[in-house]
Amino acid sequence: MQTELSKTLGVEHAVFGFTPFPAVAAAISRAGGFGVLGAVRYTAPDDLKRDLDWIEAHVDGKPYGLDVVMPAKKVEGVSEADVEAMIPEGHRQFVRDTLAKYGVPELAEGEASGWRITGWMEQVARTQLDVAFDYPIRLLANALGSPPADVIARAHGQDVLVAALAGSARHAVKHKDAGIDVVVAQGYEAGGHTGEIATMVLTPEVVEAVAPLPVLAAGGIGSGQQAAAALALGAQGVWLGSLWLTATEADLSSPAVTRKLLAAGSGDTVRSRALTGKPARQLRTEWTDAWDDPAGPGTLPMPLQGLLVAEALTRIQKHEVEPLLGTPVGQIVGRMTGERSVQAVFDDLTRGFEQAVDRINRIAGRSGK
């Protein structure tokens, strides 16, 4: 599964694995792919430094990268407290009422809520980059479009490739014009923030629009056969995220979430604004249904929604209130029927890729098998 891009980065397989878990990122790179650590949850620089130190010690010298959430345009003089003050009281009451309906316990006195969606703020992302550029990362990916020009220049000055996610050919062309090196064409099937165009349609459109830049296909890909299809459409690799959530190396905080992922079918996800205010594919739950109900107040725009629900989601996850419990995940969740090691996933991917290539070669009359 080698392409020009995988050879440039020195990896055996053109499989790029996005994950919030350092152990999974390191295992992906050790298995011959390219692990990409998601940085959005690291609001404290020391925490990111700790986990990058861990990856360095466990990646066996293999290359890896970092994914940030950084707006291309800077908003001056706006603090998290300023944003919090914009949240209407009616929406706060809706959260309280929904939690009370399902009997979700309060946090203990003095206990802080967990991860808050603050990685979108430029100052947070820049502190992440100040840490990351002290490590030999080979790729910097941005999930909110092209990073600011000075960040792209800084990355290039350190021989770091820059990637950006795109949900349309129009967005991809903007990335190319901004000086991006790699475009990730993320289809409608993908977990997390995603657009409205399916991967099978989007990938060749983006490949054509940004040629000769390399393109990675993302969304609904979880087998070697699908990876072969992506390369046939012109991609130089695949970008996989959801597939790693049930890896044995993953550190999901809730066993109940793992059970729900393993039991879910491909039709059990929904593209909802309930998590961040932007459409994000996730498990459908009674929490997403409540926010998508026309009788409710509706979601707030990003980042207000993320700040509004942060403590509520911490309470739901801590107490494993299953009707409300969910996680971002793509439609590929229907293939995630058992916990496997990252290496086992790679073995399956490469075996399936070889089978698909052999099949096409037979159809084309190029193989005696």
XYZ file of C-alpha atoms in Angstrom:
369
model
C 0.000 0.000 0.000
C 2.714 2.455 -0.975
C 2.221 5.747 -2.786
C 4.409 8.720 -3.520
C 3.200 10.413 -0.322
C 3.843 7.386 1.886
C 7.339 7.094 0.431
C 7.974 10.794 1.099
C 7.029 10.309 4.740
C 8.876 7.016 5.062
C 5.941 4.781 5.944
C 5.208 1.296 4.664
C 1.459 1.665 4.175
C -0.450 4.744 3.011
C -2.755 4.522 6.019
C -3.012 7.677 8.128
C -4.643 7.065 11.492
C -6.154 9.959 13.426
C -6.721 9.271 17.124
C -6.921 11.099 20.458
C -5.007 8.264 22.131
C -1.167 8.345 22.219
C -0.940 4.542 22.511
C -3.021 4.108 19.373
C -1.044 6.728 17.433
C 2.239 5.023 18.321
C 0.861 1.571 17.466
C -0.337 2.812 14.059
C 3.143 4.067 13.227
C 4.782 0.899 14.529
C 2.449 -1.164 12.345
C 3.704 0.631 9.239
C 1.111 3.389 8.976
C 1.264 7.034 10.005
C -0.155 7.858 13.440
C -1.689 11.312 13.936
C -2.420 12.460 17.492
C -5.455 14.720 17.936
C -4.453 17.715 20.042
C -7.755 19.518 20.575
C -8.284 18.111 24.078
C -4.903 19.344 25.335
C -5.576 22.702 26.974
C -2.462 22.390 29.168
C 0.871 22.416 27.284
C 2.484 20.110 29.841
C -0.120 17.421 29.142
C 0.649 17.478 25.425
C 4.376 17.422 26.151
C 3.910 14.388 28.404
C 2.062 12.443 25.716
C 4.445 13.420 22.922
C 7.308 12.253 25.155
C 5.453 8.947 25.515
C 4.977 8.604 21.768
C 8.654 9.349 21.153
C 9.566 6.547 23.557
C 7.173 4.020 21.995
C 7.104 4.750 18.274
C 10.349 2.883 17.513
C 11.683 5.821 15.520
C 8.758 5.732 13.070
C 7.188 9.001 11.806
C 4.021 10.508 13.255
C 2.037 13.749 13.153
C -0.316 16.053 15.033
C -3.852 17.265 14.324
C -4.997 20.654 15.662
C -8.215 22.655 15.420
C -7.161 26.151 14.461
C -9.207 28.883 12.769
C -7.618 30.527 9.749
C -8.810 33.951 10.921
C -7.846 35.476 14.244
C -10.404 36.949 16.661
C -8.761 39.531 18.906
C -9.597 40.203 22.524
C -12.207 37.478 23.068
C -11.807 35.278 26.137
C -13.595 32.078 27.070
C -15.511 34.035 29.728
C -16.683 36.490 27.061
C -18.007 33.610 24.988
C -19.676 31.952 27.996
C -21.587 35.173 28.642
C -23.213 34.887 25.204
C -25.043 31.634 26.079
C -28.785 32.297 26.588
C -30.331 31.275 29.898
C -33.056 29.364 28.066
C -30.464 26.993 26.618
C -28.873 26.493 30.033
C -32.292 25.622 31.447
C -32.885 23.126 28.631
C -29.665 21.348 29.588
C -30.673 21.268 33.264
C -34.144 19.940 32.412
C -32.794 17.217 30.104
C -30.284 16.004 32.669
C -32.962 15.999 35.379
C -35.323 13.999 33.147
C -32.769 11.175 32.958
C -31.628 11.475 36.580
C -28.044 12.414 35.749
C -26.180 13.050 39.037
C -24.339 16.302 39.692
C -20.559 16.443 39.812
C -19.035 16.280 43.271
C -18.423 19.607 44.978
C -15.238 21.159 43.632
C -15.014 18.635 40.777
C -14.314 20.287 37.457
C -15.925 19.221 34.235
C -13.710 17.319 31.849
C -12.632 18.293 28.367
C -14.015 21.648 27.230
C -14.030 22.602 23.569
C -11.460 25.375 23.814
C -8.929 23.999 21.347
C -10.731 26.044 18.682
C -9.336 29.217 20.278
C -6.218 30.389 18.488
C -4.197 31.013 21.634
C -4.765 27.410 22.751
C -3.790 25.958 19.383
C -0.650 28.100 19.272
C 0.501 26.816 22.657
C 0.000 23.290 21.297
C 2.162 24.131 18.294
C 4.876 25.663 20.479
C 5.139 22.286 22.172
C 4.760 20.167 19.033
C 7.457 21.882 17.017
C 10.004 20.791 19.614
C 9.328 17.204 18.457
C 10.176 15.558 15.109
C 6.587 15.550 13.827
C 6.389 15.045 10.058
C 2.831 16.242 9.424
C 0.614 18.951 10.897
C -3.082 18.591 10.079
C -5.785 21.177 10.709
C -9.444 20.225 11.031
C -10.846 23.760 10.603
C -9.531 24.630 7.165
C -6.138 26.072 6.355
C -4.035 27.232 9.311
C -2.844 30.857 9.388
C -0.105 31.674 6.893
C 2.569 32.102 9.547
C 1.848 28.609 10.912
C 2.196 27.084 7.452
C 5.500 28.944 6.985
C 6.746 27.813 10.386
C 5.888 24.190 9.605
C 7.595 24.331 6.221
C 10.640 25.899 7.866
C 10.919 22.762 9.999
C 10.310 20.369 7.086
C 6.825 19.536 8.344
C 4.099 18.888 5.771
C 0.769 20.647 6.353
C -2.585 18.966 5.721
C -6.115 20.338 5.912
C -9.506 18.650 5.819
C -12.014 19.581 3.108
C -15.630 18.615 2.563
C -15.898 20.040 -0.948
C -13.700 20.710 -3.970
C -14.200 24.436 -3.390
C -12.740 24.189 0.098
C -9.887 22.041 -1.209
C -8.894 24.680 -3.775
C -8.734 27.265 -0.976
C -6.328 24.973 0.871
C -4.145 24.644 -2.209
C -4.076 28.415 -2.674
C -3.047 28.793 0.983
C 0.031 26.614 0.466
C -1.195 23.357 1.989
C 0.781 20.210 1.074
C -1.891 17.517 1.550
C -5.693 17.697 1.312
C -7.847 15.277 3.287
C -11.121 14.794 1.377
C -13.534 13.964 4.176
C -16.856 12.555 3.043
C -20.306 12.654 4.580
C -19.868 9.193 6.128
C -17.034 10.334 8.404
C -17.210 10.721 12.164
C -16.942 14.160 13.734
C -17.286 17.370 11.747
C -18.175 16.538 8.182
C -19.882 17.994 5.132
C -22.665 16.759 2.878
C -20.826 15.044 -0.012
C -20.140 11.306 0.087
C -16.578 10.003 -0.093
C -17.072 8.181 -3.411
C -18.134 11.460 -5.050
C -15.877 13.818 -3.110
C -12.526 12.055 -3.520
C -12.182 12.240 -7.323
C -13.571 15.788 -7.341
C -10.893 16.927 -4.895
C -8.134 14.954 -6.653
C -8.942 16.741 -9.887
C -9.379 20.156 -8.269
C -6.030 20.282 -6.443
C -3.766 18.242 -8.746
C -0.880 17.602 -8.367
C -1.248 17.901 -4.571
C -1.682 14.529 -2.838
C -5.146 13.760 -1.496
C -6.128 11.411 1.327
C -9.616 9.895 1.287
C -11.572 9.926 4.550
C -15.048 8.868 5.590
C -16.599 5.406 5.652
C -13.291 3.602 5.079
C -12.545 0.612 7.283
C -11.312 -2.198 5.062
C -8.461 -2.885 2.672
C -10.952 -3.170 -0.180
C -12.189 0.341 0.554
C -8.604 1.585 0.736
C -7.960 0.080 -2.709
C -11.077 1.850 -4.005
C -9.811 5.163 -2.612
C -6.477 4.745 -4.387
C -8.320 3.814 -7.572
C -10.167 7.141 -7.299
C -6.841 8.978 -7.271
C -6.126 9.328 -3.556
C -2.587 8.749 -2.290
C -3.734 7.222 0.955
C -6.597 6.893 3.401
C -7.298 8.836 6.582
C -8.978 6.638 9.210
C -10.346 7.808 12.548
C -13.417 5.944 13.794
C -11.913 2.501 13.201
C -9.418 2.926 16.056
C -12.028 3.674 18.761
C -12.443 -0.031 19.506
C -8.743 -0.887 19.285
C -7.447 -2.615 22.394
C -4.892 0.193 22.793
C -7.621 2.862 22.915
C -8.353 4.475 26.249
C -12.078 5.177 26.071
C -13.113 6.351 29.529
C -16.431 4.508 29.432
C -16.886 0.749 28.939
C -20.515 1.539 28.116
C -19.427 3.621 25.112
C -17.349 0.697 23.842
C -20.353 -1.611 24.215
C -22.553 0.819 22.295
C -19.983 1.146 19.507
C -19.660 -2.629 19.140
C -23.443 -3.038 19.037
C -24.147 -0.176 16.609
C -24.964 -0.609 12.955
C -24.067 1.720 10.105
C -27.475 3.387 10.406
C -27.069 4.208 14.103
C -25.212 7.490 13.657
C -26.591 10.957 13.074
C -25.083 14.188 11.783
C -26.020 16.596 14.583
C -24.970 19.999 15.914
C -25.543 18.831 19.504
C -21.847 18.401 20.329
C -20.144 21.562 19.044
C -22.654 23.638 17.102
C -21.343 22.423 13.750
C -22.661 19.277 12.044
C -20.739 16.340 13.484
C -21.488 12.663 12.911
C -21.911 10.744 16.170
C -23.865 7.899 17.715
C -27.549 8.694 17.755
C -28.748 8.931 21.351
C -31.619 10.419 23.292
C -29.281 13.390 23.872
C -28.905 14.095 20.142
C -32.634 13.486 19.652
C -33.423 16.084 22.320
C -31.317 18.728 20.614
C -32.646 17.906 17.163
C -36.287 17.978 18.329
C -38.093 20.992 16.773
C -39.841 21.494 20.118
C -36.505 22.278 21.777
C -34.509 25.534 21.675
C -32.170 24.285 18.957
C -28.396 24.247 19.106
C -26.154 27.289 19.374
C -23.374 28.116 16.900
C -19.814 26.990 17.513
C -18.204 27.498 20.032
C -21.203 28.372 22.229
C -22.766 24.904 21.985
C -19.560 23.148 22.983
C -19.099 25.329 26.029
C -22.771 24.962 26.972
C -22.767 21.158 27.024
C -19.249 20.485 28.327
C -20.199 19.886 31.964
C -23.342 17.980 30.993
C -21.363 15.575 28.812
C -18.852 15.062 31.627
C -21.693 14.099 33.974
C -23.270 11.777 31.394
C -19.947 10.050 30.720
C -18.856 9.805 34.338
C -22.091 8.172 35.436
C -22.539 6.214 32.170
C -26.137 7.277 31.624
C -26.580 4.999 28.620
C -29.617 6.593 26.917
C -27.648 9.864 26.618
C -24.176 8.385 26.198
C -22.517 8.786 22.801
C -19.341 9.678 20.950
C -18.322 11.014 17.542
C -18.069 8.103 15.115
C -18.606 7.500 11.408
C -20.907 5.140 9.550
C -18.066 2.598 9.488
C -19.143 1.778 13.062
C -21.192 -1.064 11.565
C -17.926 -2.916 10.819
C -16.582 -2.370 14.344
C -17.941 -5.565 15.888
C -15.066 -6.595 18.134
C -12.071 -5.190 19.968
C -8.812 -5.799 18.085
C -5.243 -4.611 18.399
C -3.988 -1.965 15.984
C -1.684 -4.582 14.452
C -4.642 -6.908 13.866
C -6.505 -4.074 12.145
C -3.491 -3.485 9.887
C -3.225 -7.174 9.086
C -6.855 -7.110 7.973
C -6.387 -3.884 5.981
C -3.357 -5.144 4.075
C -4.919 -8.561 3.422
C -8.088 -6.952 2.098
C -6.077 -4.535 -0.036
C -4.142 -7.388 -1.638
C -7.357 -9.285 -2.332
C -8.927 -6.246 -3.994
C -5.869 -5.583 -6.153
C -5.708 -9.251 -7.202
C -9.398 -9.164 -8.098
C -8.985 -6.080 -10.292
C -5.896 -7.567 -11.927
C -7.879 -10.695 -12.792
C -10.698 -8.629 -14.255
C -8.165 -6.697 -16.308
C -6.507 -9.912 -17.451
C -3.197 -9.033 -15.795
C -2.896 -11.930 -13.400
C -2.664 -15.658 -13.798
C -4.169 -16.258 -10.332
